[in-house]
Coordinates of C-alpha atoms in Angstrom, one line a residue:
X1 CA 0.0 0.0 0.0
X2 CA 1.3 3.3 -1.2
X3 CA 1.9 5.4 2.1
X4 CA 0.2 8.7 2.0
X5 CA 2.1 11.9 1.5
X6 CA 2.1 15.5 2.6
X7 CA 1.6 17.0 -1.2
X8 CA -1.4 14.4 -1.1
X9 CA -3.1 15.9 2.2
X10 CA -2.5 19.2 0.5
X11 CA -4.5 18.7 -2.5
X12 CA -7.5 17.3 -0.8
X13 CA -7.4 20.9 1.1
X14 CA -7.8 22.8 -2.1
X15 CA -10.3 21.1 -3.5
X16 CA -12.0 21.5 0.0
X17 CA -11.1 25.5 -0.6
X18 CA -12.1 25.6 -4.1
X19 CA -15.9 24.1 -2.8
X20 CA -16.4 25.9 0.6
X21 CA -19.5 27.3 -0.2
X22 CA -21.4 23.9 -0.5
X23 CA -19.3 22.3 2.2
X24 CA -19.2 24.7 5.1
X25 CA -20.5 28.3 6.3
X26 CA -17.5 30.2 6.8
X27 CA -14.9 31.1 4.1
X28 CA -12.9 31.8 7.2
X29 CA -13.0 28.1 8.6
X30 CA -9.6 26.5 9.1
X31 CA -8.3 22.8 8.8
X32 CA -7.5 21.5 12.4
X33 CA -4.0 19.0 11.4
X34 CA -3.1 16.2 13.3
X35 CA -1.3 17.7 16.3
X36 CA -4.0 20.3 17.0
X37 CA -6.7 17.3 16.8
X38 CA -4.9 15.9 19.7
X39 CA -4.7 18.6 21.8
X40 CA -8.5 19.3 21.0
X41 CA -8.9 15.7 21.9
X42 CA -7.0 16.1 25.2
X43 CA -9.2 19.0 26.6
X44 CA -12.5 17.2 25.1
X45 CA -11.5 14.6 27.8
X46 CA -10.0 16.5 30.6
X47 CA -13.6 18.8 30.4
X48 CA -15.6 15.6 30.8
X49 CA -13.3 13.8 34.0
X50 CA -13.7 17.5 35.4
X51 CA -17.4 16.9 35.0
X52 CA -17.3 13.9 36.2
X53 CA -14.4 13.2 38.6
X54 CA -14.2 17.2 39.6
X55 CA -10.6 17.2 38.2
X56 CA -9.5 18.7 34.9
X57 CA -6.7 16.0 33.7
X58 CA -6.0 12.9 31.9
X59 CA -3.1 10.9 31.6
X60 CA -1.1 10.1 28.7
X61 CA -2.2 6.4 28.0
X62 CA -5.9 7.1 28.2
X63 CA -5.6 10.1 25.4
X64 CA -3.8 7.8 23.2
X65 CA -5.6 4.6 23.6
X66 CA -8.6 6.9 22.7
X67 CA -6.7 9.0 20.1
X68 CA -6.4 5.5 17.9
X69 CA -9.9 4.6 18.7
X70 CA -11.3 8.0 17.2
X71 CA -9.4 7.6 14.0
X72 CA -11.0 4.1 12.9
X73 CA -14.5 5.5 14.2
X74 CA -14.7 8.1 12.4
X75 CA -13.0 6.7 9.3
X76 CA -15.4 3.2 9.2
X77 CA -12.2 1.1 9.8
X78 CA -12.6 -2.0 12.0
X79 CA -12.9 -1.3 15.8
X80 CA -14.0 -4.7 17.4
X81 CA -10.9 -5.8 18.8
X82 CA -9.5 -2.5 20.0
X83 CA -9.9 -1.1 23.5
X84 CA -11.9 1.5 24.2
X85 CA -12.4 4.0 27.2
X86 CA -15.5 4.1 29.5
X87 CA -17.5 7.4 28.6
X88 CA -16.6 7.4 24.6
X89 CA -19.4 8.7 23.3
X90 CA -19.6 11.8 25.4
X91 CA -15.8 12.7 24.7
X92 CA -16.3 12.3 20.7
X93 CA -19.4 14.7 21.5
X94 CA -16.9 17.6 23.5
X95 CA -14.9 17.0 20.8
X96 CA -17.0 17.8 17.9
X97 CA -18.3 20.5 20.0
X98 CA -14.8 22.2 20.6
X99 CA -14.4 22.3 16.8
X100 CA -17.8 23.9 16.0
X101 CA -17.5 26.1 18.7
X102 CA -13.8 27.5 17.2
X103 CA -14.9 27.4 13.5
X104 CA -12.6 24.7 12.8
X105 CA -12.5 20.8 10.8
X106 CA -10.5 18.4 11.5
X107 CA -8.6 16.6 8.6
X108 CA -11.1 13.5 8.7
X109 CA -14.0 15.8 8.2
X110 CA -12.5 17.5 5.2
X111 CA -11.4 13.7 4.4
X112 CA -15.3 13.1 4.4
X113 CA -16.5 16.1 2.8
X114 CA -13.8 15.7 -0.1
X115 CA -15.0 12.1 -0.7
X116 CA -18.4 13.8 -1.2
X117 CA -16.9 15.6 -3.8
X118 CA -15.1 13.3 -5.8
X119 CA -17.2 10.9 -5.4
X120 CA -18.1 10.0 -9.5
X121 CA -14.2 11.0 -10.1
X122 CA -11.1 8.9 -10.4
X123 CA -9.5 11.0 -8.1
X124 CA -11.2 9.1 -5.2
X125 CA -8.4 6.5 -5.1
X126 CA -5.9 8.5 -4.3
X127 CA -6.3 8.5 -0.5
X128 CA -7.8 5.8 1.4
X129 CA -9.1 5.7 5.4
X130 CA -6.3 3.1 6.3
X131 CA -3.9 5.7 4.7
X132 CA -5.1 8.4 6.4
X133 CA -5.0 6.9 9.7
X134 CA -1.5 6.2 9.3
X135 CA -0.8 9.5 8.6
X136 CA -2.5 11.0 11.2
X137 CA -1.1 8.7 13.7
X138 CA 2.5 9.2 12.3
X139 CA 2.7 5.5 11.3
X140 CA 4.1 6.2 8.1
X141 CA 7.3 8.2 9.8
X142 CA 8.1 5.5 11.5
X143 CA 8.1 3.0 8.4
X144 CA 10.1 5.6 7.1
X145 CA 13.2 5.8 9.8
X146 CA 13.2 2.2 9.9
X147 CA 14.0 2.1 5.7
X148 CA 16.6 4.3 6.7
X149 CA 18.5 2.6 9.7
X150 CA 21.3 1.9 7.4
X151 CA 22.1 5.2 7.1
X152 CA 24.1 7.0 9.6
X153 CA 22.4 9.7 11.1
X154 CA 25.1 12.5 12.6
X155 CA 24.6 13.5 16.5
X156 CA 23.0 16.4 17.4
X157 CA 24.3 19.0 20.2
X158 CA 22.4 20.0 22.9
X159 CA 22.6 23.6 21.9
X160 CA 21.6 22.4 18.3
X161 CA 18.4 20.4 19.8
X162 CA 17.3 23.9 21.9
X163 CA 17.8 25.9 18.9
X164 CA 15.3 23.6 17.1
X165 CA 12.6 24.1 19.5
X166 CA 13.1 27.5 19.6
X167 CA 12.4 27.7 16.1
X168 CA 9.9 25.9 16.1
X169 CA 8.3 27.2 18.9
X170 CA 8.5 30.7 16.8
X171 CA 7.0 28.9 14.1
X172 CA 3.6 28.2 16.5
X173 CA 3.5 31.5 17.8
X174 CA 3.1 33.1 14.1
X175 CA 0.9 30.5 12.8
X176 CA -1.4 30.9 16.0
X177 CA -1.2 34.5 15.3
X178 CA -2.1 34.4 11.9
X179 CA -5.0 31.6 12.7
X180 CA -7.0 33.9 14.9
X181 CA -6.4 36.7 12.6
X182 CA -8.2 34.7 9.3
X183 CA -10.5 32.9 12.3
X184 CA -11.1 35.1 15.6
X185 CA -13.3 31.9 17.0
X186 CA -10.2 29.8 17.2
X187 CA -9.7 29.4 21.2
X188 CA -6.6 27.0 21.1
X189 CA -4.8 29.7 18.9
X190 CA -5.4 32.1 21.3
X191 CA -4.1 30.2 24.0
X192 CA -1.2 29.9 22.3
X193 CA -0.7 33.9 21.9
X194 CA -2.4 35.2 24.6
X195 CA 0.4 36.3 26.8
X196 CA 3.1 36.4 24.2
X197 CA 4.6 38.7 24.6
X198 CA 4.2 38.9 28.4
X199 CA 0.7 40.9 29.2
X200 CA 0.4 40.2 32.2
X201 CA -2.5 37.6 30.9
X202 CA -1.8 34.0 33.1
X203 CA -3.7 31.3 33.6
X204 CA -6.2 33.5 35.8
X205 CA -6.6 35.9 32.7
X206 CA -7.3 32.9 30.8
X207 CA -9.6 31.4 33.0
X208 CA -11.8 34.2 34.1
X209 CA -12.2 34.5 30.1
X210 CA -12.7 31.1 29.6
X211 CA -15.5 31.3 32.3
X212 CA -17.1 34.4 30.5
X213 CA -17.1 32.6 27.0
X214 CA -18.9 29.3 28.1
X215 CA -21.8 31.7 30.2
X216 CA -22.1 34.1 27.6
X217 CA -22.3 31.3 24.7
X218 CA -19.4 33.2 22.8
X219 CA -16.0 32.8 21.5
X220 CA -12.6 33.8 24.1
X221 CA -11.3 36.1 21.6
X222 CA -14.9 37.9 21.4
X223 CA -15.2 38.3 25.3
X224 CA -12.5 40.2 25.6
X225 CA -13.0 42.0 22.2
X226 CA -16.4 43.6 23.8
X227 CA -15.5 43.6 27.1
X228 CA -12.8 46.6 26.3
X229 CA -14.9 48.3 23.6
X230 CA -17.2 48.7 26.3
X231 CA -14.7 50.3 28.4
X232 CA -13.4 52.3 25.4
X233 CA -16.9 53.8 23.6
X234 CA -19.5 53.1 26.5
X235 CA -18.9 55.4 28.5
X236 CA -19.8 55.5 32.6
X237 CA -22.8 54.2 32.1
X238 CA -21.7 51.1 30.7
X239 CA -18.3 50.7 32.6
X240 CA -18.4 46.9 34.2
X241 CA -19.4 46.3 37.5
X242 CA -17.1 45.7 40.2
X243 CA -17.4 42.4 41.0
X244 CA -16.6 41.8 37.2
X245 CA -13.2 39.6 37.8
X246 CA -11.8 41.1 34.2
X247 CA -11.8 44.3 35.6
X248 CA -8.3 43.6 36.9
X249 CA -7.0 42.3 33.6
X250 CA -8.2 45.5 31.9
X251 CA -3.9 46.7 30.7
X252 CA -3.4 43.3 29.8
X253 CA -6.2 42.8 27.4
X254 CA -6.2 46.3 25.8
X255 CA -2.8 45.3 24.6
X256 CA -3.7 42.3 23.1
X257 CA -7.1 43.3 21.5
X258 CA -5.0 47.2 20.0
X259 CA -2.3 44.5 18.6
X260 CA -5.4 42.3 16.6
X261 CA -6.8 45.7 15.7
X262 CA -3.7 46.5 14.0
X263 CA -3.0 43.8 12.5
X264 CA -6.6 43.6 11.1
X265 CA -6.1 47.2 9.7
X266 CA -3.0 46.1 7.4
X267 CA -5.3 43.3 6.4
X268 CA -8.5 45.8 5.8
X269 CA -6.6 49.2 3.9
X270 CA -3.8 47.2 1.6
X271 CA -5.4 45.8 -0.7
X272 CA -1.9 44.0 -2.5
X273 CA -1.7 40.5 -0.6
X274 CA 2.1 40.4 -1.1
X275 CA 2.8 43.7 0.9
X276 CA 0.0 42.8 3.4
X277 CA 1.1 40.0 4.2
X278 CA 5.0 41.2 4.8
X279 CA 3.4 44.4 6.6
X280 CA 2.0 41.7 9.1
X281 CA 4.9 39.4 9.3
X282 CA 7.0 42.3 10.2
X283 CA 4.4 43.5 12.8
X284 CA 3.9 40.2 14.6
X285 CA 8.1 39.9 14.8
X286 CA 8.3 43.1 16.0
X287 CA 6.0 43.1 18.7
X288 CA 7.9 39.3 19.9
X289 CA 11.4 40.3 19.7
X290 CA 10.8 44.4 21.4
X291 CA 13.0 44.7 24.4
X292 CA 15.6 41.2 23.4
X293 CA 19.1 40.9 22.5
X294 CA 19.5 40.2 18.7
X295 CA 21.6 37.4 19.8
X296 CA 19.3 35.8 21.6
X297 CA 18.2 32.4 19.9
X298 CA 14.5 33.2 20.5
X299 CA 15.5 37.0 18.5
X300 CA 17.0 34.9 16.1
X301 CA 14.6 32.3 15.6
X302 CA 11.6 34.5 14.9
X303 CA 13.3 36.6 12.1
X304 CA 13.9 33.8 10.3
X305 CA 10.5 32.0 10.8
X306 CA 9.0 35.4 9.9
X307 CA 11.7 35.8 6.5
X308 CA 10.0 32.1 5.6
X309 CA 6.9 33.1 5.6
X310 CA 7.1 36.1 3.7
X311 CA 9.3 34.7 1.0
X312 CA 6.5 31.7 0.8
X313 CA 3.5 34.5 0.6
X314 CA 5.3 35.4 -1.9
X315 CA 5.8 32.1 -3.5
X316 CA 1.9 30.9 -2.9
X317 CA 0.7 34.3 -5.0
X318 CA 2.9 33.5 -7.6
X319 CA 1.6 30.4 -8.1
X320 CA -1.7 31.2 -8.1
X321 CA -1.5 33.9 -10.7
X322 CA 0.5 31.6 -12.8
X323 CA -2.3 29.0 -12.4
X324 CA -5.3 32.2 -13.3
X325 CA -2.9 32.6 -16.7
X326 CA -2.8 29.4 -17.5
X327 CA -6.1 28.4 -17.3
X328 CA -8.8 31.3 -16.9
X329 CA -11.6 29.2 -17.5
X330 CA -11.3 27.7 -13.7
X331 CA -13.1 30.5 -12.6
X332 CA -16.6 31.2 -13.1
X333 CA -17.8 34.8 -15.0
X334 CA -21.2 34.4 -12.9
X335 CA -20.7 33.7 -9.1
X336 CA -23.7 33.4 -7.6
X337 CA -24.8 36.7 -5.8
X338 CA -24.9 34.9 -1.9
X339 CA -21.3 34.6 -2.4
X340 CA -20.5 37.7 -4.0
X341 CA -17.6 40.1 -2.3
X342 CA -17.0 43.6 -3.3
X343 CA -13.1 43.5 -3.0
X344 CA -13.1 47.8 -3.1
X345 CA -15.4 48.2 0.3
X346 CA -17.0 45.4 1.7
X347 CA -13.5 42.9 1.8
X348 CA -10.6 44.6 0.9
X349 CA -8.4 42.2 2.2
X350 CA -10.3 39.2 1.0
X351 CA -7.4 38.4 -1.3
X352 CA -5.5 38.3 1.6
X353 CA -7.0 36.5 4.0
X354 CA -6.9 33.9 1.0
X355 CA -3.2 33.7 0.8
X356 CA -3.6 33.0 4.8
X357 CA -5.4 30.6 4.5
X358 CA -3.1 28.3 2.1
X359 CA -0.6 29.1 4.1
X360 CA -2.5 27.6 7.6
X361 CA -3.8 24.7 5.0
X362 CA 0.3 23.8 4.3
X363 CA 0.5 24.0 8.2
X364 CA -2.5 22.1 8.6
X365 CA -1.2 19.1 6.1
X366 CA 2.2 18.9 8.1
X367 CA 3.1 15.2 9.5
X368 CA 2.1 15.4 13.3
X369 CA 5.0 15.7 15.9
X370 CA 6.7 12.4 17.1
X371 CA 6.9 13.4 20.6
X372 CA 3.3 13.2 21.5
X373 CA 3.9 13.6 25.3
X374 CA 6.1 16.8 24.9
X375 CA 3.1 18.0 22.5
X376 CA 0.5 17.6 25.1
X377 CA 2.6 17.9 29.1
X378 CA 5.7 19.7 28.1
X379 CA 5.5 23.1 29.1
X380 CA 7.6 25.4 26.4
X381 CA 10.7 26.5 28.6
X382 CA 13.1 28.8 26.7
X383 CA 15.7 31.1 28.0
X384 CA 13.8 34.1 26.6
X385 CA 10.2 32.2 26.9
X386 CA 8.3 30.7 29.4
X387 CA 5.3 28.8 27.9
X388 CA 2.5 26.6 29.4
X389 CA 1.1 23.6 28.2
X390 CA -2.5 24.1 27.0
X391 CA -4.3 21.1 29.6
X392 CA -2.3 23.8 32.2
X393 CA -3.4 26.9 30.4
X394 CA -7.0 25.5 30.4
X395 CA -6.9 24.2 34.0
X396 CA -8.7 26.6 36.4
X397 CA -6.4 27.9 39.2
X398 CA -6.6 25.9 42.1
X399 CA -9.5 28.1 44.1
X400 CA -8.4 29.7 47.7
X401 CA -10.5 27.9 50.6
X402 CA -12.5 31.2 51.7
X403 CA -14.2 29.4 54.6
X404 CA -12.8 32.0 57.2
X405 CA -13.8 35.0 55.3
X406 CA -16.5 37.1 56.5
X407 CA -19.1 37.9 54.3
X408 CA -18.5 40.7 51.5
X409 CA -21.7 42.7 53.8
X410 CA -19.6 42.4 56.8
X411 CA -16.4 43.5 55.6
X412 CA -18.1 46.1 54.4
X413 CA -19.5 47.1 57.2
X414 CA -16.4 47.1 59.8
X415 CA -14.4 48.7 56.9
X416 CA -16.9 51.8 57.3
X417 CA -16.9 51.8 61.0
X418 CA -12.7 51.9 61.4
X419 CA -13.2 54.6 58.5
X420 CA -15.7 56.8 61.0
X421 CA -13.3 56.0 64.1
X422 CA -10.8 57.3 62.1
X423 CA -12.7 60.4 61.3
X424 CA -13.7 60.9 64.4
X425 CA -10.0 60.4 66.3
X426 CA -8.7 63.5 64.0
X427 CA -11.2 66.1 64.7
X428 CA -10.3 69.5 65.5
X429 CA -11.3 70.2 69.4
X430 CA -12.7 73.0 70.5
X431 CA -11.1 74.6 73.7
X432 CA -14.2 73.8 75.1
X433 CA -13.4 70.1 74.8
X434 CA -12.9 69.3 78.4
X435 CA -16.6 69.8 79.0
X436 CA -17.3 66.7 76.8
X437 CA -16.7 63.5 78.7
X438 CA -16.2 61.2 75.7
X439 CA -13.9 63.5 74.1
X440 CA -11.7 64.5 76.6
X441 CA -10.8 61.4 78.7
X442 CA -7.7 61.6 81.6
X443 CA -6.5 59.2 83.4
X444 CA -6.7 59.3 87.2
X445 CA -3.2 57.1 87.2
X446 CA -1.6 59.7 84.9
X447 CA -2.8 62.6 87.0
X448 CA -1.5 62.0 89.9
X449 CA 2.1 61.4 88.3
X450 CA 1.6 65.0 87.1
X451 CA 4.7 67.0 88.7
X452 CA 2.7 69.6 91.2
X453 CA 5.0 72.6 89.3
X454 CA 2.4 71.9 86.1
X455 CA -0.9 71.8 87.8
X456 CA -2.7 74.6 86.2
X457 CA -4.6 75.7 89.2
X458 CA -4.1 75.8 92.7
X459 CA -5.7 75.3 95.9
X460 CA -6.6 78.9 97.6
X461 CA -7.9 79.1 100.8
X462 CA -9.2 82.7 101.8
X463 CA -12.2 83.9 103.7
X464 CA -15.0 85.7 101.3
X465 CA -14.3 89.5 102.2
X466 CA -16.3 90.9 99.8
X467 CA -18.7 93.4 100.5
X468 CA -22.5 93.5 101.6
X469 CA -24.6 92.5 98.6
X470 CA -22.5 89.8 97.4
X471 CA -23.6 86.1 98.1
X472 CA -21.6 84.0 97.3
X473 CA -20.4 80.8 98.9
X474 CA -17.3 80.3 101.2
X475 CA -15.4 77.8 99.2
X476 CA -12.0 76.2 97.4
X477 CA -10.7 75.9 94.1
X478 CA -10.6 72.4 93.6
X479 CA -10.1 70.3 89.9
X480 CA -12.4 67.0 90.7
X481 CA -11.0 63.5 88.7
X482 CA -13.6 61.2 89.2
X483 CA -14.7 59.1 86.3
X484 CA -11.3 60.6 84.9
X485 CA -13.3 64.0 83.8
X486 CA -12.0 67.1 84.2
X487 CA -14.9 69.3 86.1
X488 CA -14.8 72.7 87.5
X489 CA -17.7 74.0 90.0
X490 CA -19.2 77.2 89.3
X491 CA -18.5 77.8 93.0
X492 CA -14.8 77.5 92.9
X493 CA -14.6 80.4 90.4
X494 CA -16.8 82.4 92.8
X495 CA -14.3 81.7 95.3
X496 CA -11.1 82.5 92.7
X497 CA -13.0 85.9 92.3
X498 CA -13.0 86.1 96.4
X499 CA -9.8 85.3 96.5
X500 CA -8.4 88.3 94.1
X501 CA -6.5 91.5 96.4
X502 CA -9.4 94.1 96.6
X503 CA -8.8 98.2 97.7
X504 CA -10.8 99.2 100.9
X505 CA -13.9 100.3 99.3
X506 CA -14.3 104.1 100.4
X507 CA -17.5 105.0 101.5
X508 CA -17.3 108.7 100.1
X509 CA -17.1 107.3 96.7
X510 CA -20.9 105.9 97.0
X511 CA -20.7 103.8 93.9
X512 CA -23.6 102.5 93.1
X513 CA -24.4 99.2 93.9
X514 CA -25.1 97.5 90.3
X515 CA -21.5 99.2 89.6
X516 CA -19.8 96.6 92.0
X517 CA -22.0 94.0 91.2
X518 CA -21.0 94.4 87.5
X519 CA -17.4 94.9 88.1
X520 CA -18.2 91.1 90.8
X521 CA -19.0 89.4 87.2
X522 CA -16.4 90.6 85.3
X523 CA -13.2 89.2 87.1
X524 CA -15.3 86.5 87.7
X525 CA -15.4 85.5 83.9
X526 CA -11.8 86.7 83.6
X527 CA -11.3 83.9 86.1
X528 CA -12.7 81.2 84.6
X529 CA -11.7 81.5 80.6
X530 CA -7.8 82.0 82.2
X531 CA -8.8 78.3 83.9
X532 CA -10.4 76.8 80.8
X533 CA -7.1 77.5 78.7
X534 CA -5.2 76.6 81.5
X535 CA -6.7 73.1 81.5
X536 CA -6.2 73.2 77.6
X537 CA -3.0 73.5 77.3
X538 CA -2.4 71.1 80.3
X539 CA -4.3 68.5 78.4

């Protein structure tokens, strides 16, 4: 049996392209290839142990045992004697879900939908289920490295290994760029992008956006698309409320969604796919390699991923207007008017997003990746780049046990009442402050360790010599401490006021009696306001 070949997979692509309209309802829909099928197929079964276990993982074994079992179900090969895990059908249902939900197809689908196609033609016999299996299950490579045992393969470095995953690791990073840019619904690309460069965008960024998606019924990409053009054009009145968790990943997402809005401008105002395309390779590297040595392998890596792809745009419009000159009667004069575009307003870029698109489809038709548990578990460590596997990325946080916490009323609460104590300990007094007993507290401990030099008044004891027509109590000046209050008795002023050095009063004078009585009360307040600020500044 003839073992199925990249150039093969590629074909049965464009025909797929060539026939969207009767096959799908997106021109934007991209082919899912083999290694991002197995990453879909990984979270399709973590999401339904989480749902069933309460834990978001799965090992290694189960996702491949169930990895072979999906490729003969869904191609019609024989699946009696294979193993199968408990729970099947609901994964191949998450599964199929994931895809619809991110306006992508997986290779058997376009497989399926191609064999639709080419069903009355010869060209059916080119590829065959058994052959696609093996290519999708990379059974074919390994034929292939056992034909070529005899020949000597040359050791690789260490330094030469890590300078491979960097480059490919650049390699993802552009392609997941340039796979939500032709399809914002795809939510594995965006993981892959998300916080690359670092925007502060970690797995609680992801996961509070993840959480958003799946209750508002809407792509990852989307959330966080109208969560900041709210911010941006609504105004006050439609700023988010506070207990809206993105709130605090506001920086972090303007960031991301400015640098798809530029990138979508090159792709909407030139309307030459050649330059548009190089416009957006050179923006994407930029915006990686800002603030990095240029000898750093990742610096290194990405400008010559991003020279590739340009130099292959390049090649891929070429081609195709060598293909329109040779044979112009491809194309039909009469598209039907549902699927007519206006290239000079409605899809400037549509041309564009075309090229994209063969270039994702050449991605898509790639062999899958050997290593399948690096694919799936091996977090992306670089010198320059610290990545996370996507079962990680798609994990929730581990939650904090907030069975001590108040309630949010509570807090709220004793947060206003230390805010009013607060208030309350810094207000200006009055220097009639010692009058008030909650205000003006002194402690009977601390008074009497007061040196007897600073006591403000002291203790007169004088007979009441005043004249006829004065009553007023015999008395002393005494400053009472009980209950720790400062209190002075009206009396003890009247007997201050006593106790002042008077002149014999001469009879010939005959002053009149309210005179003296007048004169009695002013000393007397005299007295008692030189007490009061007395006490004051003692205090």
């Amino acid at each position: 049996m003839a073992v199925l070949n990249q150039k093969s997979v590629l074909d049965m692509i464009k025909e797929f392209r060539r026939n969207w309209h009767t096959l799908c309802n997106s021109e934007r829909t991209t082919v899912c290839g083999a290694d991002s099928m197995l990453l879909a197929l990984q979270l399709s079964m973590a999401e339904n142990n989480k749902q069933r276990s309460g834990e978001f993982t799965v090992c290694l074994s189960d996702v491949l045992l169930t990895w072979k079992y999906l490729l003969h179900e869904k191609l019609n090969l024989p699946v009696e004697n294979m193993a199968v895990i408990d729970h099947y059908e609901d994964i191949r249902r998450t599964y199929e879900d994931f895809l619809k939900n991110s306006n992508m197809l997986d290779l058997i689908d376009v497989y399926q939908k191609w064999s639709v196609l080419t069903s009355n033609c010869e060209n059916n016999a080119n590829i065959s289920p058994s052959q696609l299996s093996d290519f999708l299950s990379g059974r074919q490579h390994a034929v292939d490295d056992e034909t070529d045992l005899h020949v000597p393969t040359s050791p690789m470095s260490k330094h030469n290994q890590d300078n491979e995953k960097v480059k490919l690791l650049a390699k993802k990073i552009i392609y997941s760029y340039l796979n939500l840019l032709v399809n914002s619904k795809n939510d594995l690309a965006l993981a892959h992008v998300l916080n690359i460069p670092d925007r502060g965008l970690g797995r609680e960024a992801f996961t509070d956006l993840k959480h958003a998606a799946r209750e508002k019924q809407m792509s990852i990409f989307l959330v966080a698309t109208s969560f900041i053009r709210t911010i941006e054009l609504g105004g006050k009145g439609y700023a988010p409320s506070p207990s809206d968790p993105l709130r605090t990943h506001v920086k972090g997402l303007s960031n991301f969604i400015h640098f798809i809005d530029k990138l979508d401008e090159i792709l909407g105002e030139i309307p030459n796919p050649s330059f548009a395309g190089g416009c957006i390779l050179s923006v994407i590297k930029m915006q990686l390699i800002k603030g990095q040595n240029s000898k750093d392998p990742f610096y290194k890596a990405v400008e010559k991923v991003a020279q590739d792809l340009d130099l292959r745009i390049k090649n891929i419009i070429n081609s195709q207007q060598g293909d329109v000159a040779f044979s112009a009667t491809d194309i039909s004069p009469a598209r039907p008017k549902s699927y007519a575009i206006n290239h000079g307003t409605a899809y400037c870029g549509r041309d564009t997003v075309k090229t994209l698109l063969v270039l994702l489809d050449e991605a898509a038709a790639s062999p899958p990746t050997k290593n399948k548990a690096e694919l799936l578990y091996g977090d992306e460590n670089t010198i320059h780049h610290n990545g996370t596997s996507v079962l990680t990325l798609f994990r929730s946080p581990t939650q904090v046990n907030n069975s001590l916490v108040k309630p949010l009323r509570e807090r709220i609460h004793e947060s206003i009442q230390e805010k009013k104590i607060k208030m309350k300990q810094t207000l200006i007094r009055s220097q009639f402050a010692c009058t008030y007993k909650d205000d003006c507290m002194i402690s009977k401990d601390k008074w009497n360790n007061i040196n007897s030099t600073s006591k403000p008044l002291c203790v007169l004891h004088m007979d009441n010599d005043l004249s006829e027509g004065v009553n007023s109590s015999v008395g002393r000046a005494t400053i009472e401490t009980s209950s720790g209050n400062v209190h002075l008795d009206r009396n003890d002023a009247d007997q201050q006021v006593s106790d002042l050095p008077t002149r014999p009063v001469d009879s010939s004078q005959h002053a009149p009696e309210h005179w003296r009585k007048r004169k009695f009360e002013l000393f007397k307040g005299l007295i008692i306001i030189q007490n009061l600020l007395q006490i004051k500044e003692w205090a």
